Amino acid sequence: FGFSIFWTYLWFSQFMLIWYANVGEETQYFRARYDGYEVIFFANLIINFALPLLVLMRNDNKRKFGTLTFVAVIVFFGHWLDFFQMIKPGTLHTEHEYHTYACVDHGDAHHGDTKDHKDAHGDNHGHDSHGHDTALAGTHGGDHGHGHDDHGHHTTPFTPGFTIPGFLEIGTFLGFLGLYLFLFFSALTKAYLVPPNDPYLEESLHHHVGYGGGNMEGGDAHH
């Protein structure tokens, strides 16, 4: 419960400062995730903040082993989803930009011999009045996770592994989770169930208390 509230405090502090400063180099981080990854963006807040808050506000739920286990699993998955949202949109954008510029450079080298040859290919590939290869960039944007609508805004179509976690991301998550559980239980098997430095251990092994508050042997003899 405390970890969830602390994470929300850090997340909101970062969001509020970036929104208030309104610096373009920083706002594009949240803008890209808010516009193109709405489901993950809001699911991240619900899983990591709203759900643990609503469930664990009751003291009774904090004393139930099943409820705590359920919330712990949800929060564990939620923070993995948070890391997915931090990494994947930027990776997809970088890949899109790389292929777009590579395509434009290749097109300039291919069409740079004569002006007539460039104009002929410009009609086929959709050059605008400024000479930008908009149709070609839009085509590669659609192939690599980003396109452009009629108003020139970036759109993010459904892309497994980027829009939502794919099999590779889920498999990596389960692999690291299995490794963690293996190391955790391996270390747990080496732990002592009986504390060796307990000063009252020897006394507890020879002292038996009956239900009446006295010694069991004395109680049996009395009855």
PDB file of C-alpha atoms in Angstrom:
ATOM      1  CA  PHE A   1       0.000   0.000   0.000  1.00  0.00           C
ATOM      2  CA  GLY A   2       2.782   2.421   0.949  1.00  0.00           C
ATOM      3  CA  PHE A   3       4.849   1.529  -2.106  1.00  0.00           C
ATOM      4  CA  SER A   4       1.886   2.159  -4.387  1.00  0.00           C
ATOM      5  CA  ILE A   5       1.223   5.584  -2.843  1.00  0.00           C
ATOM      6  CA  PHE A   6       4.922   6.508  -3.061  1.00  0.00           C
ATOM      7  CA  TRP A   7       5.065   5.530  -6.744  1.00  0.00           C
ATOM      8  CA  THR A   8       1.972   7.636  -7.445  1.00  0.00           C
ATOM      9  CA  TYR A   9       3.552  10.609  -5.680  1.00  0.00           C
ATOM     10  CA  LEU A  10       6.661  10.368  -7.878  1.00  0.00           C
ATOM     11  CA  TRP A  11       4.647   9.829 -11.068  1.00  0.00           C
ATOM     12  CA  PHE A  12       2.352  12.782 -10.436  1.00  0.00           C
ATOM     13  CA  SER A  13       5.256  15.024  -9.444  1.00  0.00           C
ATOM     14  CA  GLN A  14       6.992  14.292 -12.727  1.00  0.00           C
ATOM     15  CA  PHE A  15       3.789  14.768 -14.734  1.00  0.00           C
ATOM     16  CA  MET A  16       2.834  18.017 -12.984  1.00  0.00           C
ATOM     17  CA  LEU A  17       6.263  19.627 -13.363  1.00  0.00           C
ATOM     18  CA  ILE A  18       6.520  18.727 -17.045  1.00  0.00           C
ATOM     19  CA  TRP A  19       2.976  19.959 -17.705  1.00  0.00           C
ATOM     20  CA  TYR A  20       3.516  23.197 -15.802  1.00  0.00           C
ATOM     21  CA  ALA A  21       6.904  24.016 -17.398  1.00  0.00           C
ATOM     22  CA  ASN A  22       5.551  23.181 -20.870  1.00  0.00           C
ATOM     23  CA  VAL A  23       8.989  22.577 -22.365  1.00  0.00           C
ATOM     24  CA  GLY A  24       8.669  20.861 -25.737  1.00  0.00           C
ATOM     25  CA  GLU A  25      11.619  18.534 -25.196  1.00  0.00           C
ATOM     26  CA  GLU A  26       9.901  17.169 -22.080  1.00  0.00           C
ATOM     27  CA  THR A  27       6.205  17.341 -22.903  1.00  0.00           C
ATOM     28  CA  GLN A  28       6.635  15.100 -25.933  1.00  0.00           C
ATOM     29  CA  TYR A  29       7.337  12.207 -23.560  1.00  0.00           C
ATOM     30  CA  PHE A  30       3.839  12.280 -22.050  1.00  0.00           C
ATOM     31  CA  ARG A  31       2.213  13.559 -25.238  1.00  0.00           C
ATOM     32  CA  ALA A  32       3.338  10.552 -27.254  1.00  0.00           C
ATOM     33  CA  ARG A  33       2.118   8.116 -24.619  1.00  0.00           C
ATOM     34  CA  TYR A  34      -1.141   9.939 -23.967  1.00  0.00           C
ATOM     35  CA  ASP A  35      -2.089  10.180 -27.653  1.00  0.00           C
ATOM     36  CA  GLY A  36      -0.830   6.864 -28.981  1.00  0.00           C
ATOM     37  CA  TYR A  37      -1.032   4.532 -25.973  1.00  0.00           C
ATOM     38  CA  GLU A  38      -4.192   5.561 -24.141  1.00  0.00           C
ATOM     39  CA  VAL A  39      -5.041   2.074 -22.904  1.00  0.00           C
ATOM     40  CA  ILE A  40      -1.632   1.451 -21.345  1.00  0.00           C
ATOM     41  CA  PHE A  41      -1.404   5.030 -20.046  1.00  0.00           C
ATOM     42  CA  PHE A  42      -4.617   4.859 -18.019  1.00  0.00           C
ATOM     43  CA  ALA A  43      -4.277   1.174 -17.159  1.00  0.00           C
ATOM     44  CA  ASN A  44      -0.918   2.040 -15.600  1.00  0.00           C
ATOM     45  CA  LEU A  45      -2.592   4.505 -13.220  1.00  0.00           C
ATOM     46  CA  ILE A  46      -5.495   2.203 -12.419  1.00  0.00           C
ATOM     47  CA  ILE A  47      -3.366  -0.862 -11.686  1.00  0.00           C
ATOM     48  CA  ASN A  48      -0.596   0.891  -9.755  1.00  0.00           C
ATOM     49  CA  PHE A  49      -2.677   3.450  -7.846  1.00  0.00           C
ATOM     50  CA  ALA A  50      -6.469   3.257  -7.967  1.00  0.00           C
ATOM     51  CA  LEU A  51      -6.869  -0.491  -7.495  1.00  0.00           C
ATOM     52  CA  PRO A  52      -4.437  -0.921  -4.548  1.00  0.00           C
ATOM     53  CA  LEU A  53      -5.849   2.216  -2.917  1.00  0.00           C
ATOM     54  CA  LEU A  54      -9.478   1.111  -3.102  1.00  0.00           C
ATOM     55  CA  VAL A  55      -8.778  -2.472  -2.035  1.00  0.00           C
ATOM     56  CA  LEU A  56      -6.338  -1.803   0.818  1.00  0.00           C
ATOM     57  CA  MET A  57      -8.129   1.159   2.378  1.00  0.00           C
ATOM     58  CA  ARG A  58     -10.110  -1.286   4.527  1.00  0.00           C
ATOM     59  CA  ASN A  59      -8.219  -2.658   7.490  1.00  0.00           C
ATOM     60  CA  ASP A  60      -9.967  -6.006   7.097  1.00  0.00           C
ATOM     61  CA  ASN A  61      -8.465  -6.483   3.637  1.00  0.00           C
ATOM     62  CA  LYS A  62      -4.984  -5.848   4.998  1.00  0.00           C
ATOM     63  CA  ARG A  63      -5.402  -8.847   7.314  1.00  0.00           C
ATOM     64  CA  LYS A  64      -6.533 -11.261   4.598  1.00  0.00           C
ATOM     65  CA  PHE A  65      -3.770 -13.312   3.054  1.00  0.00           C
ATOM     66  CA  GLY A  66      -5.650 -13.916  -0.195  1.00  0.00           C
ATOM     67  CA  THR A  67      -6.428 -10.232  -0.717  1.00  0.00           C
ATOM     68  CA  LEU A  68      -2.844  -9.155  -0.058  1.00  0.00           C
ATOM     69  CA  THR A  69      -1.559 -11.804  -2.442  1.00  0.00           C
ATOM     70  CA  PHE A  70      -3.944 -10.644  -5.152  1.00  0.00           C
ATOM     71  CA  VAL A  71      -2.952  -6.973  -4.757  1.00  0.00           C
ATOM     72  CA  ALA A  72       0.755  -7.854  -4.657  1.00  0.00           C
ATOM     73  CA  VAL A  73       0.485  -9.754  -7.943  1.00  0.00           C
ATOM     74  CA  ILE A  74      -1.485  -6.901  -9.532  1.00  0.00           C
ATOM     75  CA  VAL A  75       1.055  -4.274  -8.418  1.00  0.00           C
ATOM     76  CA  PHE A  76       3.950  -6.458  -9.577  1.00  0.00           C
ATOM     77  CA  PHE A  77       2.375  -6.735 -13.026  1.00  0.00           C
ATOM     78  CA  GLY A  78       1.508  -3.025 -12.993  1.00  0.00           C
ATOM     79  CA  HIS A  79       5.086  -1.910 -12.445  1.00  0.00           C
ATOM     80  CA  TRP A  80       6.242  -4.193 -15.249  1.00  0.00           C
ATOM     81  CA  LEU A  81       3.632  -2.487 -17.441  1.00  0.00           C
ATOM     82  CA  ASP A  82       5.012   0.865 -16.288  1.00  0.00           C
ATOM     83  CA  PHE A  83       8.495  -0.070 -17.511  1.00  0.00           C
ATOM     84  CA  PHE A  84       6.993  -1.293 -20.780  1.00  0.00           C
ATOM     85  CA  GLN A  85       5.331   2.095 -21.284  1.00  0.00           C
ATOM     86  CA  MET A  86       8.541   3.960 -20.503  1.00  0.00           C
ATOM     87  CA  ILE A  87      10.646   2.018 -23.025  1.00  0.00           C
ATOM     88  CA  LYS A  88       8.531   0.805 -25.941  1.00  0.00           C
ATOM     89  CA  PRO A  89       7.011   4.032 -27.342  1.00  0.00           C
ATOM     90  CA  GLY A  90      10.442   5.632 -27.599  1.00  0.00           C
ATOM     91  CA  THR A  91      11.857   2.511 -29.225  1.00  0.00           C
ATOM     92  CA  LEU A  92       9.084   2.466 -31.824  1.00  0.00           C
ATOM     93  CA  HIS A  93       9.540   6.189 -32.543  1.00  0.00           C
ATOM     94  CA  THR A  94      13.306   5.750 -32.961  1.00  0.00           C
ATOM     95  CA  GLU A  95      12.796   2.859 -35.359  1.00  0.00           C
ATOM     96  CA  HIS A  96      10.244   4.880 -37.348  1.00  0.00           C
ATOM     97  CA  GLU A  97      12.545   7.906 -37.619  1.00  0.00           C
ATOM     98  CA  TYR A  98      15.497   5.744 -38.650  1.00  0.00           C
ATOM     99  CA  HIS A  99      13.620   4.055 -41.483  1.00  0.00           C
ATOM    100  CA  THR A 100      12.041   7.347 -42.592  1.00  0.00           C
ATOM    101  CA  TYR A 101      15.358   9.173 -42.892  1.00  0.00           C
ATOM    102  CA  ALA A 102      16.998   6.147 -44.471  1.00  0.00           C
ATOM    103  CA  CYS A 103      14.222   6.040 -47.062  1.00  0.00           C
ATOM    104  CA  VAL A 104      14.489   9.789 -47.763  1.00  0.00           C
ATOM    105  CA  ASP A 105      18.274   9.598 -48.118  1.00  0.00           C
ATOM    106  CA  HIS A 106      17.947   6.642 -50.446  1.00  0.00           C
ATOM    107  CA  GLY A 107      15.309   8.509 -52.464  1.00  0.00           C
ATOM    108  CA  ASP A 108      17.499  11.623 -52.762  1.00  0.00           C
ATOM    109  CA  ALA A 109      20.454   9.576 -53.956  1.00  0.00           C
ATOM    110  CA  HIS A 110      18.281   7.688 -56.415  1.00  0.00           C
ATOM    111  CA  HIS A 111      16.517  10.772 -57.804  1.00  0.00           C
ATOM    112  CA  GLY A 112      19.397  13.261 -57.669  1.00  0.00           C
ATOM    113  CA  ASP A 113      20.760  12.741 -61.210  1.00  0.00           C
ATOM    114  CA  THR A 114      18.505  15.097 -63.167  1.00  0.00           C
ATOM    115  CA  LYS A 115      15.695  17.479 -62.319  1.00  0.00           C
ATOM    116  CA  ASP A 116      13.297  15.879 -64.801  1.00  0.00           C
ATOM    117  CA  HIS A 117      13.935  12.456 -63.315  1.00  0.00           C
ATOM    118  CA  LYS A 118      13.309  13.842 -59.819  1.00  0.00           C
ATOM    119  CA  ASP A 119      10.086  15.578 -60.886  1.00  0.00           C
ATOM    120  CA  ALA A 120       8.806  12.406 -62.510  1.00  0.00           C
ATOM    121  CA  HIS A 121       9.415  10.417 -59.365  1.00  0.00           C
ATOM    122  CA  GLY A 122       8.063  13.272 -57.275  1.00  0.00           C
ATOM    123  CA  ASP A 123       4.686  12.843 -58.927  1.00  0.00           C
ATOM    124  CA  ASN A 124       4.725   9.138 -58.228  1.00  0.00           C
ATOM    125  CA  HIS A 125       5.883   9.400 -54.633  1.00  0.00           C
ATOM    126  CA  GLY A 126       3.825  12.427 -53.530  1.00  0.00           C
ATOM    127  CA  HIS A 127       6.274  15.319 -53.123  1.00  0.00           C
ATOM    128  CA  ASP A 128       4.664  18.444 -51.774  1.00  0.00           C
ATOM    129  CA  SER A 129       5.488  22.062 -52.654  1.00  0.00           C
ATOM    130  CA  HIS A 130       8.488  22.002 -50.287  1.00  0.00           C
ATOM    131  CA  GLY A 131      10.019  18.894 -51.805  1.00  0.00           C
ATOM    132  CA  HIS A 132       9.322  16.582 -48.866  1.00  0.00           C
ATOM    133  CA  ASP A 133       8.562  12.976 -49.665  1.00  0.00           C
ATOM    134  CA  THR A 134       5.353  12.890 -47.653  1.00  0.00           C
ATOM    135  CA  ALA A 135       3.706   9.853 -49.169  1.00  0.00           C
ATOM    136  CA  LEU A 136       6.860   7.782 -48.886  1.00  0.00           C
ATOM    137  CA  ALA A 137       7.394   8.822 -45.286  1.00  0.00           C
ATOM    138  CA  GLY A 138       3.763   8.114 -44.516  1.00  0.00           C
ATOM    139  CA  THR A 139       4.060   4.666 -46.060  1.00  0.00           C
ATOM    140  CA  HIS A 140       7.080   3.813 -43.984  1.00  0.00           C
ATOM    141  CA  GLY A 141       5.389   5.331 -40.951  1.00  0.00           C
ATOM    142  CA  GLY A 142       2.509   2.903 -41.374  1.00  0.00           C
ATOM    143  CA  ASP A 143       4.882   0.005 -41.829  1.00  0.00           C
ATOM    144  CA  HIS A 144       6.872   0.819 -38.718  1.00  0.00           C
ATOM    145  CA  GLY A 145       4.176   1.870 -36.284  1.00  0.00           C
ATOM    146  CA  HIS A 146       3.453   5.530 -37.124  1.00  0.00           C
ATOM    147  CA  GLY A 147       1.481   7.212 -39.881  1.00  0.00           C
ATOM    148  CA  HIS A 148      -0.077  10.573 -40.559  1.00  0.00           C
ATOM    149  CA  ASP A 149      -3.726  11.512 -40.741  1.00  0.00           C
ATOM    150  CA  ASP A 150      -5.244  14.212 -42.951  1.00  0.00           C
ATOM    151  CA  HIS A 151      -4.207  16.969 -40.545  1.00  0.00           C
ATOM    152  CA  GLY A 152      -0.588  15.814 -40.298  1.00  0.00           C
ATOM    153  CA  HIS A 153      -0.882  14.408 -36.783  1.00  0.00           C
ATOM    154  CA  HIS A 154       0.953  11.251 -35.804  1.00  0.00           C
ATOM    155  CA  THR A 155      -1.213   8.179 -35.424  1.00  0.00           C
ATOM    156  CA  THR A 156      -0.193   4.921 -33.772  1.00  0.00           C
ATOM    157  CA  PRO A 157      -1.887   1.861 -35.242  1.00  0.00           C
ATOM    158  CA  PHE A 158      -2.104  -1.391 -33.357  1.00  0.00           C
ATOM    159  CA  THR A 159       1.405  -2.871 -33.181  1.00  0.00           C
ATOM    160  CA  PRO A 160       1.949  -6.003 -31.055  1.00  0.00           C
ATOM    161  CA  GLY A 161       5.003  -5.612 -28.885  1.00  0.00           C
ATOM    162  CA  PHE A 162       4.687  -1.810 -28.864  1.00  0.00           C
ATOM    163  CA  THR A 163       1.024  -0.870 -28.471  1.00  0.00           C
ATOM    164  CA  ILE A 164       0.531  -3.795 -26.079  1.00  0.00           C
ATOM    165  CA  PRO A 165       3.024  -6.348 -24.726  1.00  0.00           C
ATOM    166  CA  GLY A 166       3.739  -9.096 -27.232  1.00  0.00           C
ATOM    167  CA  PHE A 167       4.861 -12.691 -26.776  1.00  0.00           C
ATOM    168  CA  LEU A 168       8.515 -11.662 -26.542  1.00  0.00           C
ATOM    169  CA  GLU A 169       7.837  -9.176 -23.743  1.00  0.00           C
ATOM    170  CA  ILE A 170       5.576 -11.575 -21.845  1.00  0.00           C
ATOM    171  CA  GLY A 171       8.089 -14.404 -22.265  1.00  0.00           C
ATOM    172  CA  THR A 172      10.922 -12.204 -21.002  1.00  0.00           C
ATOM    173  CA  PHE A 173       8.792 -11.156 -18.056  1.00  0.00           C
ATOM    174  CA  LEU A 174       7.944 -14.746 -17.133  1.00  0.00           C
ATOM    175  CA  GLY A 175      11.582 -15.786 -17.590  1.00  0.00           C
ATOM    176  CA  PHE A 176      12.916 -13.176 -15.182  1.00  0.00           C
ATOM    177  CA  LEU A 177      10.059 -13.884 -12.776  1.00  0.00           C
ATOM    178  CA  GLY A 178      10.918 -17.592 -12.808  1.00  0.00           C
ATOM    179  CA  LEU A 179      14.602 -16.810 -12.214  1.00  0.00           C
ATOM    180  CA  TYR A 180      13.699 -14.541  -9.307  1.00  0.00           C
ATOM    181  CA  LEU A 181      11.428 -17.141  -7.704  1.00  0.00           C
ATOM    182  CA  PHE A 182      14.086 -19.825  -8.145  1.00  0.00           C
ATOM    183  CA  LEU A 183      16.770 -17.724  -6.438  1.00  0.00           C
ATOM    184  CA  PHE A 184      14.328 -16.592  -3.743  1.00  0.00           C
ATOM    185  CA  PHE A 185      13.177 -20.085  -2.756  1.00  0.00           C
ATOM    186  CA  SER A 186      16.715 -21.475  -3.065  1.00  0.00           C
ATOM    187  CA  ALA A 187      17.909 -18.900  -0.549  1.00  0.00           C
ATOM    188  CA  LEU A 188      14.846 -19.505   1.608  1.00  0.00           C
ATOM    189  CA  THR A 189      15.609 -23.233   1.913  1.00  0.00           C
ATOM    190  CA  LYS A 190      18.968 -22.354   3.496  1.00  0.00           C
ATOM    191  CA  ALA A 191      17.388 -20.204   6.197  1.00  0.00           C
ATOM    192  CA  TYR A 192      17.002 -21.587   9.714  1.00  0.00           C
ATOM    193  CA  LEU A 193      13.454 -22.197  10.840  1.00  0.00           C
ATOM    194  CA  VAL A 194      14.656 -22.064  14.450  1.00  0.00           C
ATOM    195  CA  PRO A 195      16.652 -18.923  15.330  1.00  0.00           C
ATOM    196  CA  PRO A 196      20.016 -20.145  16.671  1.00  0.00           C
ATOM    197  CA  ASN A 197      20.736 -16.971  18.695  1.00  0.00           C
ATOM    198  CA  ASP A 198      17.412 -16.836  20.503  1.00  0.00           C
ATOM    199  CA  PRO A 199      18.248 -16.453  24.236  1.00  0.00           C
ATOM    200  CA  TYR A 200      14.954 -18.120  25.248  1.00  0.00           C
ATOM    201  CA  LEU A 201      15.211 -21.055  22.860  1.00  0.00           C
ATOM    202  CA  GLU A 202      16.537 -23.563  25.406  1.00  0.00           C
ATOM    203  CA  GLU A 203      13.959 -22.569  27.976  1.00  0.00           C
ATOM    204  CA  SER A 204      11.119 -22.864  25.471  1.00  0.00           C
ATOM    205  CA  LEU A 205      12.123 -26.431  24.623  1.00  0.00           C
ATOM    206  CA  HIS A 206      11.657 -27.616  28.219  1.00  0.00           C
ATOM    207  CA  HIS A 207       8.878 -25.385  29.459  1.00  0.00           C
ATOM    208  CA  HIS A 208       5.313 -26.502  28.821  1.00  0.00           C
ATOM    209  CA  VAL A 209       2.324 -24.405  29.773  1.00  0.00           C
ATOM    210  CA  GLY A 210      -1.142 -25.865  30.193  1.00  0.00           C
ATOM    211  CA  TYR A 211      -4.464 -24.245  29.431  1.00  0.00           C
ATOM    212  CA  GLY A 212      -4.960 -23.298  33.065  1.00  0.00           C
ATOM    213  CA  GLY A 213      -1.837 -21.149  33.125  1.00  0.00           C
ATOM    214  CA  GLY A 214       0.247 -23.549  35.199  1.00  0.00           C
ATOM    215  CA  ASN A 215       2.656 -26.349  34.456  1.00  0.00           C
ATOM    216  CA  MET A 216       1.167 -29.257  32.538  1.00  0.00           C
ATOM    217  CA  GLU A 217       2.637 -31.889  34.871  1.00  0.00           C
ATOM    218  CA  GLY A 218       1.353 -30.053  37.923  1.00  0.00           C
ATOM    219  CA  GLY A 219      -2.036 -29.613  36.347  1.00  0.00           C
ATOM    220  CA  ASP A 220      -2.339 -33.316  35.571  1.00  0.00           C
ATOM    221  CA  ALA A 221      -1.407 -34.241  39.107  1.00  0.00           C
ATOM    222  CA  HIS A 222      -3.867 -31.753  40.539  1.00  0.00           C
ATOM    223  CA  HIS A 223      -6.744 -33.157  38.484  1.00  0.00           C
TER     224      HIS A 223
END
